[in-house]
Each structure stands twice: as C-alpha cells, then as structure tokens.
PDB file of C-alpha atoms in Angstrom:
ATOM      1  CA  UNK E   1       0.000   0.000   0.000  1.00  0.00           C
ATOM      2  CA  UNK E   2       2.475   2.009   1.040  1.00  0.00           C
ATOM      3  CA  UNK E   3       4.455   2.408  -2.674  1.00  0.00           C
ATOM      4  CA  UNK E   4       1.214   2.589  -4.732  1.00  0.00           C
ATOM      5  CA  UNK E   5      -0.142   5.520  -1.832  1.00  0.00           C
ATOM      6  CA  UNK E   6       3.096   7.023  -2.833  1.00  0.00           C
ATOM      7  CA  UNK E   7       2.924   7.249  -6.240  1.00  0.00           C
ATOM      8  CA  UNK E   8      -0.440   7.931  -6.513  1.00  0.00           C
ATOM      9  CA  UNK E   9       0.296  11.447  -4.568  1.00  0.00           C
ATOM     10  CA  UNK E  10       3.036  11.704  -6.761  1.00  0.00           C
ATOM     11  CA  UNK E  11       1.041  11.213 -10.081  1.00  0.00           C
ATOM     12  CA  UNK E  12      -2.098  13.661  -8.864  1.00  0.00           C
ATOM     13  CA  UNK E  13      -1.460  17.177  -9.622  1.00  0.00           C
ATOM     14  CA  UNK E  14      -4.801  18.318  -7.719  1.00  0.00           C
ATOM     15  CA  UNK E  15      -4.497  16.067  -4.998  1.00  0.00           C
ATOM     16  CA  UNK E  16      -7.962  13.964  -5.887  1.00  0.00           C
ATOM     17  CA  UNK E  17      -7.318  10.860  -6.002  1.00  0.00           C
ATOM     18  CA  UNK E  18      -9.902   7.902  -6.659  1.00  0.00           C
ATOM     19  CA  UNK E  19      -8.729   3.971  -5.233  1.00  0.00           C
ATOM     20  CA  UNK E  20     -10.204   0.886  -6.826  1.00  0.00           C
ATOM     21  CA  UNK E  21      -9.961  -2.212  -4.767  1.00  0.00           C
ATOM     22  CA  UNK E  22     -11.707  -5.336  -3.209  1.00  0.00           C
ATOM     23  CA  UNK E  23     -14.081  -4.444  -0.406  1.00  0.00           C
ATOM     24  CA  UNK E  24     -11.844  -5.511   2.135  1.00  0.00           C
ATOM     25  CA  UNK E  25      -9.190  -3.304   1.186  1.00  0.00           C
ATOM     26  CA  UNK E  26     -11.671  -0.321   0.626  1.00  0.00           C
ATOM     27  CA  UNK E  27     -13.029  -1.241   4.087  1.00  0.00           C
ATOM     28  CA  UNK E  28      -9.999  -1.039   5.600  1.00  0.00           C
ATOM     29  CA  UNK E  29      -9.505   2.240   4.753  1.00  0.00           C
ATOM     30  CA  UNK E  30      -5.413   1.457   4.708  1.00  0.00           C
ATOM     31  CA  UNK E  31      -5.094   3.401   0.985  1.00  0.00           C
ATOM     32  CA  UNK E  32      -6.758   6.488   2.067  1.00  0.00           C
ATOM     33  CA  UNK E  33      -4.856   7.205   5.322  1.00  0.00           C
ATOM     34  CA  UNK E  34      -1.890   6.145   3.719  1.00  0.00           C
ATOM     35  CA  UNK E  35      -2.725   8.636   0.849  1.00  0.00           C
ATOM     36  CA  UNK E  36      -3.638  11.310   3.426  1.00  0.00           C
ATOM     37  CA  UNK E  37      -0.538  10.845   5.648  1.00  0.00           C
ATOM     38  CA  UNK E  38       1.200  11.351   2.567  1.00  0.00           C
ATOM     39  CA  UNK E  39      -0.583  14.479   1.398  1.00  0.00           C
ATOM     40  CA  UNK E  40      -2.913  15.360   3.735  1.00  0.00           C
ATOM     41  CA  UNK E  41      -4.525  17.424   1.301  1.00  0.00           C
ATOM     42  CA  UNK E  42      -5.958  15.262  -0.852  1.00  0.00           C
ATOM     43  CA  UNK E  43      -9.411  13.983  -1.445  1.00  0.00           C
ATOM     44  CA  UNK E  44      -9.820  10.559  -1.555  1.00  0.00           C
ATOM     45  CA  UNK E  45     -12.636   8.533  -3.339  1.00  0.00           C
ATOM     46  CA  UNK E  46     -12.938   4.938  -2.153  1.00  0.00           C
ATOM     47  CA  UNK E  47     -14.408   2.575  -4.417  1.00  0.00           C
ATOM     48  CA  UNK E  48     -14.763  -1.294  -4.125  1.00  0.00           C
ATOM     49  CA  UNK E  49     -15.067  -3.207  -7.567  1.00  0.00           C
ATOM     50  CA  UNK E  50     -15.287  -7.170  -6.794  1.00  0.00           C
ATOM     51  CA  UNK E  51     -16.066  -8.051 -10.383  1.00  0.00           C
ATOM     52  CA  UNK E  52     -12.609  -7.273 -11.446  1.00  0.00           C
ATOM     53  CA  UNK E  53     -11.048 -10.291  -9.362  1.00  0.00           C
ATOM     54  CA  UNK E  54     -13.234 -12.382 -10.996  1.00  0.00           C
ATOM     55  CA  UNK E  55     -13.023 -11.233 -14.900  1.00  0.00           C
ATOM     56  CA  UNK E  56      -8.958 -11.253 -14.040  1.00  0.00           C
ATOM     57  CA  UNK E  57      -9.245 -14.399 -13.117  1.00  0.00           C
ATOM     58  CA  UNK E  58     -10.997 -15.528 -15.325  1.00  0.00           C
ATOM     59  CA  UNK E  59      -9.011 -14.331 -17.961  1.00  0.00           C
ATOM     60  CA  UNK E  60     -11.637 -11.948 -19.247  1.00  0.00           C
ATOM     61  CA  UNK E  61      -9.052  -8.779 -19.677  1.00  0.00           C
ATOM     62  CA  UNK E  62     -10.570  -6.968 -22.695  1.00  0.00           C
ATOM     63  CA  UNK E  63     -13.543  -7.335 -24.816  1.00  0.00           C
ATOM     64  CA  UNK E  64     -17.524  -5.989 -24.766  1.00  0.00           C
ATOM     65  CA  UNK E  65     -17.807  -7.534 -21.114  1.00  0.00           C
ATOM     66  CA  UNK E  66     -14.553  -6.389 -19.262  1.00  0.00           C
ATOM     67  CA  UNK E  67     -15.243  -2.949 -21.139  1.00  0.00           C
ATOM     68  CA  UNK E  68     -18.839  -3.384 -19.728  1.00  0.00           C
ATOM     69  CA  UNK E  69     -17.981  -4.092 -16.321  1.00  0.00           C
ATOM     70  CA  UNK E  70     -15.239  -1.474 -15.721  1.00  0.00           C
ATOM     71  CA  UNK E  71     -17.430   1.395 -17.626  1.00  0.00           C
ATOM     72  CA  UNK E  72     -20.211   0.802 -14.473  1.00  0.00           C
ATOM     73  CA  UNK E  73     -18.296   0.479 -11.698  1.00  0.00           C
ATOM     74  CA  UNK E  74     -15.968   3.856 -12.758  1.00  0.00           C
ATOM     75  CA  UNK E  75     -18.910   6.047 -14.576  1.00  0.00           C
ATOM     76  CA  UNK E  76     -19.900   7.250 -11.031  1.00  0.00           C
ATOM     77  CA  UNK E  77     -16.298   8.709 -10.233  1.00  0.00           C
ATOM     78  CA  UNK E  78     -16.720  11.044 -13.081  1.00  0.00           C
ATOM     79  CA  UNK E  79     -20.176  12.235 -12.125  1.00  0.00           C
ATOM     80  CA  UNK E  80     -19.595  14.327  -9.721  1.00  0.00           C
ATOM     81  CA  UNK E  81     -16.761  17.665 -10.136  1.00  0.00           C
ATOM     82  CA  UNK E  82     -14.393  17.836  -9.470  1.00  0.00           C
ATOM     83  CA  UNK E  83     -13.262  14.326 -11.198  1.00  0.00           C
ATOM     84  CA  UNK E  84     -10.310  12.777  -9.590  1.00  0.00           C
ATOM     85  CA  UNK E  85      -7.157  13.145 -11.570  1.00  0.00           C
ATOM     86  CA  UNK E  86      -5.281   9.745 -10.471  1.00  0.00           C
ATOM     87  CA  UNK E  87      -6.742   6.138 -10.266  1.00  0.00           C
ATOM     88  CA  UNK E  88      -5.086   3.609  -8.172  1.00  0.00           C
ATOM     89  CA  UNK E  89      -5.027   0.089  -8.528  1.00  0.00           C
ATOM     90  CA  UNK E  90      -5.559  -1.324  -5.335  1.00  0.00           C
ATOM     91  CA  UNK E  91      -5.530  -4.837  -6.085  1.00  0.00           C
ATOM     92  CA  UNK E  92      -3.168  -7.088  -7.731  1.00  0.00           C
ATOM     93  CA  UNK E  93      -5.443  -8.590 -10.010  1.00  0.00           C
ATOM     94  CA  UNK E  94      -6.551  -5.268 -10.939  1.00  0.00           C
ATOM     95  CA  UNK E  95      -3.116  -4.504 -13.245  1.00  0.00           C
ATOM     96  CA  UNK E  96      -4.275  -7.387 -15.330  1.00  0.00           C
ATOM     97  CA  UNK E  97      -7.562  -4.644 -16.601  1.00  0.00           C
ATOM     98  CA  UNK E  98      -4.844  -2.187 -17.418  1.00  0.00           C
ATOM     99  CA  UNK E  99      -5.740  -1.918 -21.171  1.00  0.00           C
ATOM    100  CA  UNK E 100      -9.609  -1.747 -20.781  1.00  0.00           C
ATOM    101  CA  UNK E 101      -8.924   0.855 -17.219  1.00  0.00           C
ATOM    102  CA  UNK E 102      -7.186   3.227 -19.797  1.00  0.00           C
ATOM    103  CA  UNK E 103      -9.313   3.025 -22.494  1.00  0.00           C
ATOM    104  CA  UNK E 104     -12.726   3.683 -20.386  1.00  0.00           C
ATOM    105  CA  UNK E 105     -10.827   6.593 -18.950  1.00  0.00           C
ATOM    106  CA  UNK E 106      -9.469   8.129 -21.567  1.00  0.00           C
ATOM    107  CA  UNK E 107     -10.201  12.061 -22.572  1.00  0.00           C
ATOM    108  CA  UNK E 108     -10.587  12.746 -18.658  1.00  0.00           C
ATOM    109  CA  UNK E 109      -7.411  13.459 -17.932  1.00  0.00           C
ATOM    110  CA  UNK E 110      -6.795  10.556 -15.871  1.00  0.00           C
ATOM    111  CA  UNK E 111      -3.244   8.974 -15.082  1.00  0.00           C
ATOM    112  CA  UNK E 112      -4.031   5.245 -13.961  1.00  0.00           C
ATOM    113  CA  UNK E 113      -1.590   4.385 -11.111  1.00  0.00           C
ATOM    114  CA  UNK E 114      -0.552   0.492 -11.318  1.00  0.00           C
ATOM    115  CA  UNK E 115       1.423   0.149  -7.881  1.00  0.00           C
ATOM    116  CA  UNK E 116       3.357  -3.090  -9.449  1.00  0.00           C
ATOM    117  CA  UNK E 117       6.189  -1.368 -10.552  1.00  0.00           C
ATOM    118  CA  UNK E 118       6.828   0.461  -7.095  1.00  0.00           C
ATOM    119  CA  UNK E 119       6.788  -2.405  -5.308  1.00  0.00           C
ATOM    120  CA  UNK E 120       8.840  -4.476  -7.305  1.00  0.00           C
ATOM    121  CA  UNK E 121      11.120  -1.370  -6.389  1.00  0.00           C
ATOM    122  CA  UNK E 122      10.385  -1.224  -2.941  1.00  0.00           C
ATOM    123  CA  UNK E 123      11.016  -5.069  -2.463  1.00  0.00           C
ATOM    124  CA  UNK E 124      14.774  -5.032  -4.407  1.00  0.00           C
ATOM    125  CA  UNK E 125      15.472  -2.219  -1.959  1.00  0.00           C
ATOM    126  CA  UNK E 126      14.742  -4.300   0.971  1.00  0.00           C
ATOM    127  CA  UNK E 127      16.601  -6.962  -0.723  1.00  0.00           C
ATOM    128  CA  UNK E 128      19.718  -4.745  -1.108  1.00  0.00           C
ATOM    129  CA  UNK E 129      19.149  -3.646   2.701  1.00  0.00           C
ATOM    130  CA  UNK E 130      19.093  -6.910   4.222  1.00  0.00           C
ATOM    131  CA  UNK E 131      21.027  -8.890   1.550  1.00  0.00           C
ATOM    132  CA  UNK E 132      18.587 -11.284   0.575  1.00  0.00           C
ATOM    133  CA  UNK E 133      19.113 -11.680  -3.070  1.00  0.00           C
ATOM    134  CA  UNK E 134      19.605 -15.145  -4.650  1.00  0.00           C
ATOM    135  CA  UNK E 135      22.597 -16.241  -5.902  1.00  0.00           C
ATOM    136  CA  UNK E 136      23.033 -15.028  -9.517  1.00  0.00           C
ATOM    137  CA  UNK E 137      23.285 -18.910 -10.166  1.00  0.00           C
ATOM    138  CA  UNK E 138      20.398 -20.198  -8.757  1.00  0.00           C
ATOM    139  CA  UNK E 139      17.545 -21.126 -11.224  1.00  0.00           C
ATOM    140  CA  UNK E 140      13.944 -20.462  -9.862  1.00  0.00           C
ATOM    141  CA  UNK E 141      11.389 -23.491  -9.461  1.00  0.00           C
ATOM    142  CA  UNK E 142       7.787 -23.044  -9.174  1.00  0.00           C
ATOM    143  CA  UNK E 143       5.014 -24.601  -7.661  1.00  0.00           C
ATOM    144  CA  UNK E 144       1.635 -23.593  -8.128  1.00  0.00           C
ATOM    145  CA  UNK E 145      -1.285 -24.943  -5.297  1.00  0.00           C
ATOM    146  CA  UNK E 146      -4.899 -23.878  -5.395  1.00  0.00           C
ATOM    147  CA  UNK E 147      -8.195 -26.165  -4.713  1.00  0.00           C
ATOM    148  CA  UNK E 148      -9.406 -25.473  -7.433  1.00  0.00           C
ATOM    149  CA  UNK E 149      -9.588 -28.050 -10.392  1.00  0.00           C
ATOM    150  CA  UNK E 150      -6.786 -28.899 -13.076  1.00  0.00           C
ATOM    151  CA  UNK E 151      -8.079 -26.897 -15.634  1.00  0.00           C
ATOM    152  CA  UNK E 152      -7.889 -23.467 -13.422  1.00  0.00           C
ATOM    153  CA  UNK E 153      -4.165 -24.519 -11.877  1.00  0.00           C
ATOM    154  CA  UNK E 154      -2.982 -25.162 -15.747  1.00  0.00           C
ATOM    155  CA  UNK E 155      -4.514 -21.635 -16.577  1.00  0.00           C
ATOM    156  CA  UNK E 156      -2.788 -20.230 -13.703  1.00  0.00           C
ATOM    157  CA  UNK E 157       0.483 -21.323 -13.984  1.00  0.00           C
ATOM    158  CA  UNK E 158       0.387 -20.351 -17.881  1.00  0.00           C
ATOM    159  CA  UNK E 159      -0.610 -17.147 -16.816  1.00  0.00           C
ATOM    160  CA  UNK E 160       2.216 -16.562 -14.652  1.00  0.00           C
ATOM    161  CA  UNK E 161       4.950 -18.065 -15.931  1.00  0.00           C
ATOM    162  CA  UNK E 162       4.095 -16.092 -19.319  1.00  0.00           C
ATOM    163  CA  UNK E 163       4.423 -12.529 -16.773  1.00  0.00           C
ATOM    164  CA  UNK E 164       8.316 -14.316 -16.605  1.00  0.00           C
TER     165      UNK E 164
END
C-alpha cells in the first residue's frame, strides 16, 4: 500500500485521487490514510469493484464484457466535479484490466496508477538492505497450489509463468 499511496500522490497534480480495490481493502480504509498521511490534502474517493477479481481471473481482460464491467463500476467517479485526476489500482489482479482501465478513462485526464512497478522497487530495496538476493546462479522453481480443479491450476500457472 504504502508504494502505490506514494505514487499515486506523486502522479495527482490536484491532490484527488480515486482507489479501486476489493471491499476488504476499501473497508480497511489502509489506501486512504496512507494517501492522506502522505498528502494530507488530498481527497480521496474509495471505491470497491469485486467483479474485477473475478473477470482477471478468469481471464476476461478486454472485450464488450470487461469494457462493460469497468465502464459501471468507474462512470460514477466522473459524475460528480471535481473528477479525480489519479486512479489507483488497489488490487493485484486489478493490473491485469490495465488496457480496458485506460481506455474507459481516456479524454478525462486521468493517469491510472498500477502500484506493481513500485513495489517491485520497494522489495529489491529491501533486498539490497538486508542482503537477501539469490545467488546469480540459482535457477527459480515453481510450484503452483490452489483447490481449485486442473483446468484453473494449468490456466494459472500459464498465466504466470508467461508474466516471466
């Protein structure tokens, strides 16, 4: 939370800043006060979207329904003036709607905030701090687990050892 908060302040140049996420995380509230610690400033919209974990996972990314799904749940945001400026991707499915996010909120000068990258930064930084890396010589193995059936696990591990 804490790179994505960061970089969302960073990315807003008014300060109003709209964060997509699972309930939970909206619940939580953990994006906003991080956001507001940050810049207390700001105004913070909350918004929970919990058909995005599903149409990620099911490998629905693009297309009339993702495009569907995404234009509903973000419509509202841009109702009301001022819009926010900067829209953070609280989840980590959520990256995985990048193209159809952009595309529904294009013209409204809206910078979509995937947190990814800064925490892939944050995470070598720790690395460095507490020398953790692996040894350049080591060769990765991967595992995948879920309880869900054969097909899903296959379509999983494609999934992610394609991001490799």
């Amino acid at each position: 939370i804490e790179p994505g908060s960061r970089a969302a302040c960073e990315a807003s140049p008014s300060g109003d800043i709209a964060v997509i996420a699972t309930e939970s995380t909206i619940r939580s509230g953990a994006y906003a006060e991080a956001i507001l610690r940050r810049r207390p400033e700001a105004q913070v919209r909350s918004l929970a979207c919990p058909l995005f974990v599903p149409l990620a996972e099911e490998g629905w990314f693009d297309g009339p329904i993702a495009e569907g799904v995404v234009s509903r749940y973000l419509e509202p945001l841009f109702e009301k003036s001022p819009a926010p400026d900067c829209l953070v991707l609280g989840c980590t499915h959520y990256p995985f709607l990048l193209p159809v996010l952009e595309r529904v909120v294009a013209g409204r000068g809206v910078t979509v905030v995937d947190p990814s990258p800064a925490v892939a930064r944050r995470v070598v930084q720790l690395l460095d701090r507490y020398g953790l890396h692996a040894d350049p010589a080591h060769r990765a193995e991967y595992t995948f687990r879920t309880f869900a059936d054969e097909a899903y696990r296959l379509r999983l591990e494609r999934k992610a050892l394609g991001a490799l």
